[in-house]
């Protein structure tokens, strides 16, 4: 029986795979640059693109904002109670509020909003592309149709997903800040000065700019990484038959890199 060449027996396969991997990352970066340039081009914003952008924003933000906020508030309430009870048991109640704001509002909520937006909207087009293939179209025809749809909707998707992540993170963060106040001070208005002083010390100008920049980068990654992966279906049509969402692992890696970079800049 003839043995197939492997990476260990044929170094050329390893070199070709590394080259294809690097080319794939470069394609993603190039696509992001093209999308950003197109978004600032006045000719892009014709009536059809404006309507498409509004539909994407409605589907990715407004339709899911209420129940995502409720779900985040419930989980945030549980985490707040755990942090407060633990801090009181160790005599560290004065640090409980700051810990809640730094962990929940600054780190966990933007990351969860980005992952939720990825599952809700950015990967939805891949389901449509797979549906084209399963509807009986030849693989090449389905891939070309998917490419045409993505090129038409590229800029609206990028802006809508960036807006979605930013809106979900900001709204949920505001609700969690309110719940944190109620759990620490109750309904008394006398805790407002101390509360605003603590939160204001955390959200200094540098942290606020970093929070907004990280959230926008999350939104761009959510929009661009799966889109670039699906556009590569034109080069590798066999990926249509895969059960793994194109770009899913790469998107998770990019989100973790952005989060790790943010933590390193703030705390190292």
Short mmCIF file of C-alpha atoms in Angstrom, two decimals, residues 24-233:
data_model
loop_
_atom_site.label_atom_id
_atom_site.label_comp_id
_atom_site.label_asym_id
_atom_site.label_seq_id
_atom_site.Cartn_x
_atom_site.Cartn_y
_atom_site.Cartn_z
CA UNK A 24 -4.56 33.74 4.68
CA UNK A 25 -3.74 36.15 7.53
CA UNK A 26 -2.49 38.75 5.07
CA UNK A 27 -5.70 38.40 3.08
CA UNK A 28 -7.73 39.06 6.23
CA UNK A 29 -5.70 42.19 7.06
CA UNK A 30 -5.97 43.42 3.47
CA UNK A 31 -9.73 42.86 3.49
CA UNK A 32 -10.03 44.89 6.69
CA UNK A 33 -8.05 47.75 5.19
CA UNK A 34 -10.23 47.71 2.07
CA UNK A 35 -13.41 47.71 4.16
CA UNK A 36 -12.22 50.67 6.25
CA UNK A 37 -11.25 52.67 3.17
CA UNK A 38 -14.58 51.89 1.54
CA UNK A 39 -16.47 52.92 4.68
CA UNK A 40 -14.91 56.41 4.47
CA UNK A 41 -15.57 56.76 0.74
CA UNK A 42 -18.63 58.96 0.01
CA UNK A 43 -19.52 57.01 -3.12
CA UNK A 44 -20.06 53.90 -0.99
CA UNK A 45 -23.00 55.42 0.84
CA UNK A 46 -25.69 55.29 -1.78
CA UNK A 47 -29.29 54.63 -0.87
CA UNK A 48 -28.99 50.85 -1.21
CA UNK A 49 -25.97 50.64 1.11
CA UNK A 50 -27.60 52.90 3.69
CA UNK A 51 -30.69 50.71 3.75
CA UNK A 52 -28.54 47.58 3.95
CA UNK A 53 -26.56 49.02 6.86
CA UNK A 54 -29.73 49.94 8.74
CA UNK A 55 -31.11 46.41 8.25
CA UNK A 56 -27.90 44.86 9.54
CA UNK A 57 -27.86 47.18 12.57
CA UNK A 58 -31.48 46.31 13.32
CA UNK A 59 -30.84 42.57 13.01
CA UNK A 60 -27.56 42.50 14.93
CA UNK A 61 -28.34 45.07 17.64
CA UNK A 62 -31.92 46.11 18.22
CA UNK A 63 -33.51 42.65 17.91
CA UNK A 64 -31.17 41.11 20.48
CA UNK A 65 -30.38 44.06 22.76
CA UNK A 66 -33.27 43.60 25.26
CA UNK A 67 -32.84 39.94 26.09
CA UNK A 68 -29.03 40.07 25.88
CA UNK A 69 -29.11 42.91 28.41
CA UNK A 70 -31.46 40.93 30.66
CA UNK A 71 -29.25 37.84 30.46
CA UNK A 72 -26.11 39.87 31.16
CA UNK A 73 -27.83 41.60 34.09
CA UNK A 74 -28.81 38.27 35.66
CA UNK A 75 -25.33 36.81 35.29
CA UNK A 76 -23.79 40.09 36.46
CA UNK A 77 -26.03 40.12 39.52
CA UNK A 78 -24.86 36.64 40.48
CA UNK A 79 -21.20 37.60 40.02
CA UNK A 80 -21.67 40.81 42.01
CA UNK A 81 -23.21 38.94 44.93
CA UNK A 82 -20.40 36.37 44.89
CA UNK A 83 -17.73 39.09 44.87
CA UNK A 84 -19.42 41.09 47.66
CA UNK A 85 -19.92 38.08 49.93
CA UNK A 86 -16.36 36.88 49.36
CA UNK A 87 -14.89 40.35 49.95
CA UNK A 88 -16.85 40.79 53.19
CA UNK A 89 -15.75 37.40 54.49
CA UNK A 90 -12.11 38.46 54.08
CA UNK A 91 -12.64 42.00 55.35
CA UNK A 92 -12.04 43.58 51.93
CA UNK A 93 -15.42 45.23 51.36
CA UNK A 94 -13.80 48.50 50.31
CA UNK A 95 -12.29 46.79 47.26
CA UNK A 96 -15.40 44.86 46.18
CA UNK A 97 -16.91 47.60 44.02
CA UNK A 98 -13.65 48.30 42.22
CA UNK A 99 -13.17 44.58 41.54
CA UNK A 100 -16.68 44.29 40.09
CA UNK A 101 -16.16 47.24 37.76
CA UNK A 102 -12.72 46.13 36.59
CA UNK A 103 -13.61 42.49 36.02
CA UNK A 104 -17.18 42.69 34.77
CA UNK A 105 -17.53 46.04 33.03
CA UNK A 106 -14.03 46.43 31.61
CA UNK A 107 -13.21 42.85 30.66
CA UNK A 108 -15.98 40.25 30.67
CA UNK A 109 -18.88 42.22 29.21
CA UNK A 110 -17.08 43.48 26.04
CA UNK A 111 -15.67 40.00 25.40
CA UNK A 112 -19.05 38.32 25.89
CA UNK A 113 -20.71 40.93 23.64
CA UNK A 114 -18.17 40.25 20.90
CA UNK A 115 -18.62 36.48 21.10
CA UNK A 116 -22.39 36.84 21.17
CA UNK A 117 -22.37 39.12 18.11
CA UNK A 118 -20.14 36.63 16.31
CA UNK A 119 -22.54 33.77 16.96
CA UNK A 120 -25.62 35.85 16.25
CA UNK A 121 -24.82 37.73 13.08
CA UNK A 122 -21.30 37.48 11.67
CA UNK A 123 -21.45 33.73 11.16
CA UNK A 124 -25.03 33.87 9.85
CA UNK A 125 -23.81 34.47 6.32
CA UNK A 126 -21.88 31.23 6.45
CA UNK A 127 -25.14 29.41 7.10
CA UNK A 128 -26.52 31.06 3.96
CA UNK A 129 -23.46 30.01 1.97
CA UNK A 130 -23.82 26.43 3.18
CA UNK A 131 -27.49 26.61 2.32
CA UNK A 132 -26.60 27.53 -1.26
CA UNK A 133 -24.48 24.40 -1.52
CA UNK A 134 -27.09 22.16 0.08
CA UNK A 135 -29.81 23.51 -2.18
CA UNK A 136 -28.31 21.56 -5.06
CA UNK A 137 -25.99 24.18 -6.54
CA UNK A 138 -22.59 23.02 -7.70
CA UNK A 139 -19.86 23.86 -5.21
CA UNK A 140 -18.18 26.42 -7.47
CA UNK A 141 -21.47 28.18 -8.26
CA UNK A 142 -22.44 28.32 -4.58
CA UNK A 143 -19.01 29.72 -3.68
CA UNK A 144 -19.20 32.43 -6.36
CA UNK A 145 -22.70 33.39 -5.21
CA UNK A 146 -21.49 33.65 -1.62
CA UNK A 147 -18.60 35.85 -2.74
CA UNK A 148 -20.95 38.20 -4.62
CA UNK A 149 -23.21 38.53 -1.59
CA UNK A 150 -20.33 39.25 0.74
CA UNK A 151 -18.78 41.86 -1.54
CA UNK A 152 -22.14 43.63 -1.76
CA UNK A 153 -22.66 43.54 2.01
CA UNK A 154 -19.06 43.88 3.23
CA UNK A 155 -19.06 47.47 4.48
CA UNK A 156 -22.60 47.34 5.97
CA UNK A 157 -21.66 44.15 7.85
CA UNK A 158 -18.44 45.64 9.22
CA UNK A 159 -20.16 48.79 10.50
CA UNK A 160 -23.21 46.96 11.83
CA UNK A 161 -21.16 44.42 13.77
CA UNK A 162 -18.83 47.05 15.21
CA UNK A 163 -21.89 49.07 16.26
CA UNK A 164 -23.51 45.92 17.68
CA UNK A 165 -20.58 45.01 19.91
CA UNK A 166 -20.20 48.61 21.10
CA UNK A 167 -23.93 48.98 21.84
CA UNK A 168 -24.26 45.66 23.64
CA UNK A 169 -21.17 46.33 25.75
CA UNK A 170 -22.14 49.90 26.64
CA UNK A 171 -25.75 49.09 27.51
CA UNK A 172 -24.93 45.98 29.53
CA UNK A 173 -22.07 47.77 31.28
CA UNK A 174 -24.39 50.59 32.34
CA UNK A 175 -26.94 48.12 33.73
CA UNK A 176 -24.23 46.25 35.65
CA UNK A 177 -22.92 49.52 37.11
CA UNK A 178 -26.42 50.30 38.36
CA UNK A 179 -26.80 46.82 39.86
CA UNK A 180 -23.42 47.17 41.55
CA UNK A 181 -24.54 50.40 43.22
CA UNK A 182 -27.81 48.83 44.41
CA UNK A 183 -26.01 45.83 45.85
CA UNK A 184 -23.38 47.91 47.65
CA UNK A 185 -25.40 50.93 48.83
CA UNK A 186 -29.01 49.86 48.40
CA UNK A 187 -31.59 52.49 47.53
CA UNK A 188 -29.87 55.16 49.62
CA UNK A 189 -28.74 58.24 47.65
CA UNK A 190 -25.93 58.90 50.13
CA UNK A 191 -23.61 56.47 48.43
CA UNK A 192 -23.56 58.42 45.15
CA UNK A 193 -20.48 60.58 45.98
CA UNK A 194 -18.37 57.61 47.06
CA UNK A 195 -19.64 55.51 44.15
CA UNK A 196 -18.93 58.13 41.50
CA UNK A 197 -15.49 58.77 43.00
CA UNK A 198 -14.62 55.05 42.83
CA UNK A 199 -15.94 54.56 39.29
CA UNK A 200 -14.36 57.82 38.11
CA UNK A 201 -11.00 56.72 39.48
CA UNK A 202 -11.25 53.50 37.49
CA UNK A 203 -12.49 55.11 34.27
CA UNK A 204 -9.69 57.63 33.86
CA UNK A 205 -9.16 59.04 30.34
CA UNK A 206 -6.62 56.39 29.34
CA UNK A 207 -8.77 53.48 30.52
CA UNK A 208 -11.86 54.96 28.88
CA UNK A 209 -10.11 55.37 25.53
CA UNK A 210 -8.67 51.86 25.81
CA UNK A 211 -12.10 50.43 26.64
CA UNK A 212 -13.70 52.09 23.61
CA UNK A 213 -10.79 51.09 21.33
CA UNK A 214 -10.88 47.48 22.52
CA UNK A 215 -14.63 47.28 21.96
CA UNK A 216 -14.31 48.70 18.44
CA UNK A 217 -11.51 46.22 17.66
CA UNK A 218 -13.75 43.42 18.91
CA UNK A 219 -16.46 44.59 16.54
CA UNK A 220 -14.10 44.79 13.57
CA UNK A 221 -12.74 41.33 14.31
CA UNK A 222 -16.25 39.90 14.57
CA UNK A 223 -17.11 41.32 11.15
CA UNK A 224 -13.85 40.79 9.27
CA UNK A 225 -12.45 37.42 10.37
CA UNK A 226 -15.44 35.25 9.37
CA UNK A 227 -15.95 37.35 6.22
CA UNK A 228 -12.35 36.83 5.11
CA UNK A 229 -12.62 33.12 5.82
CA UNK A 230 -15.79 32.80 3.73
CA UNK A 231 -14.29 34.77 0.86
CA UNK A 232 -11.45 32.25 0.82
CA UNK A 233 -14.03 29.66 -0.17
#
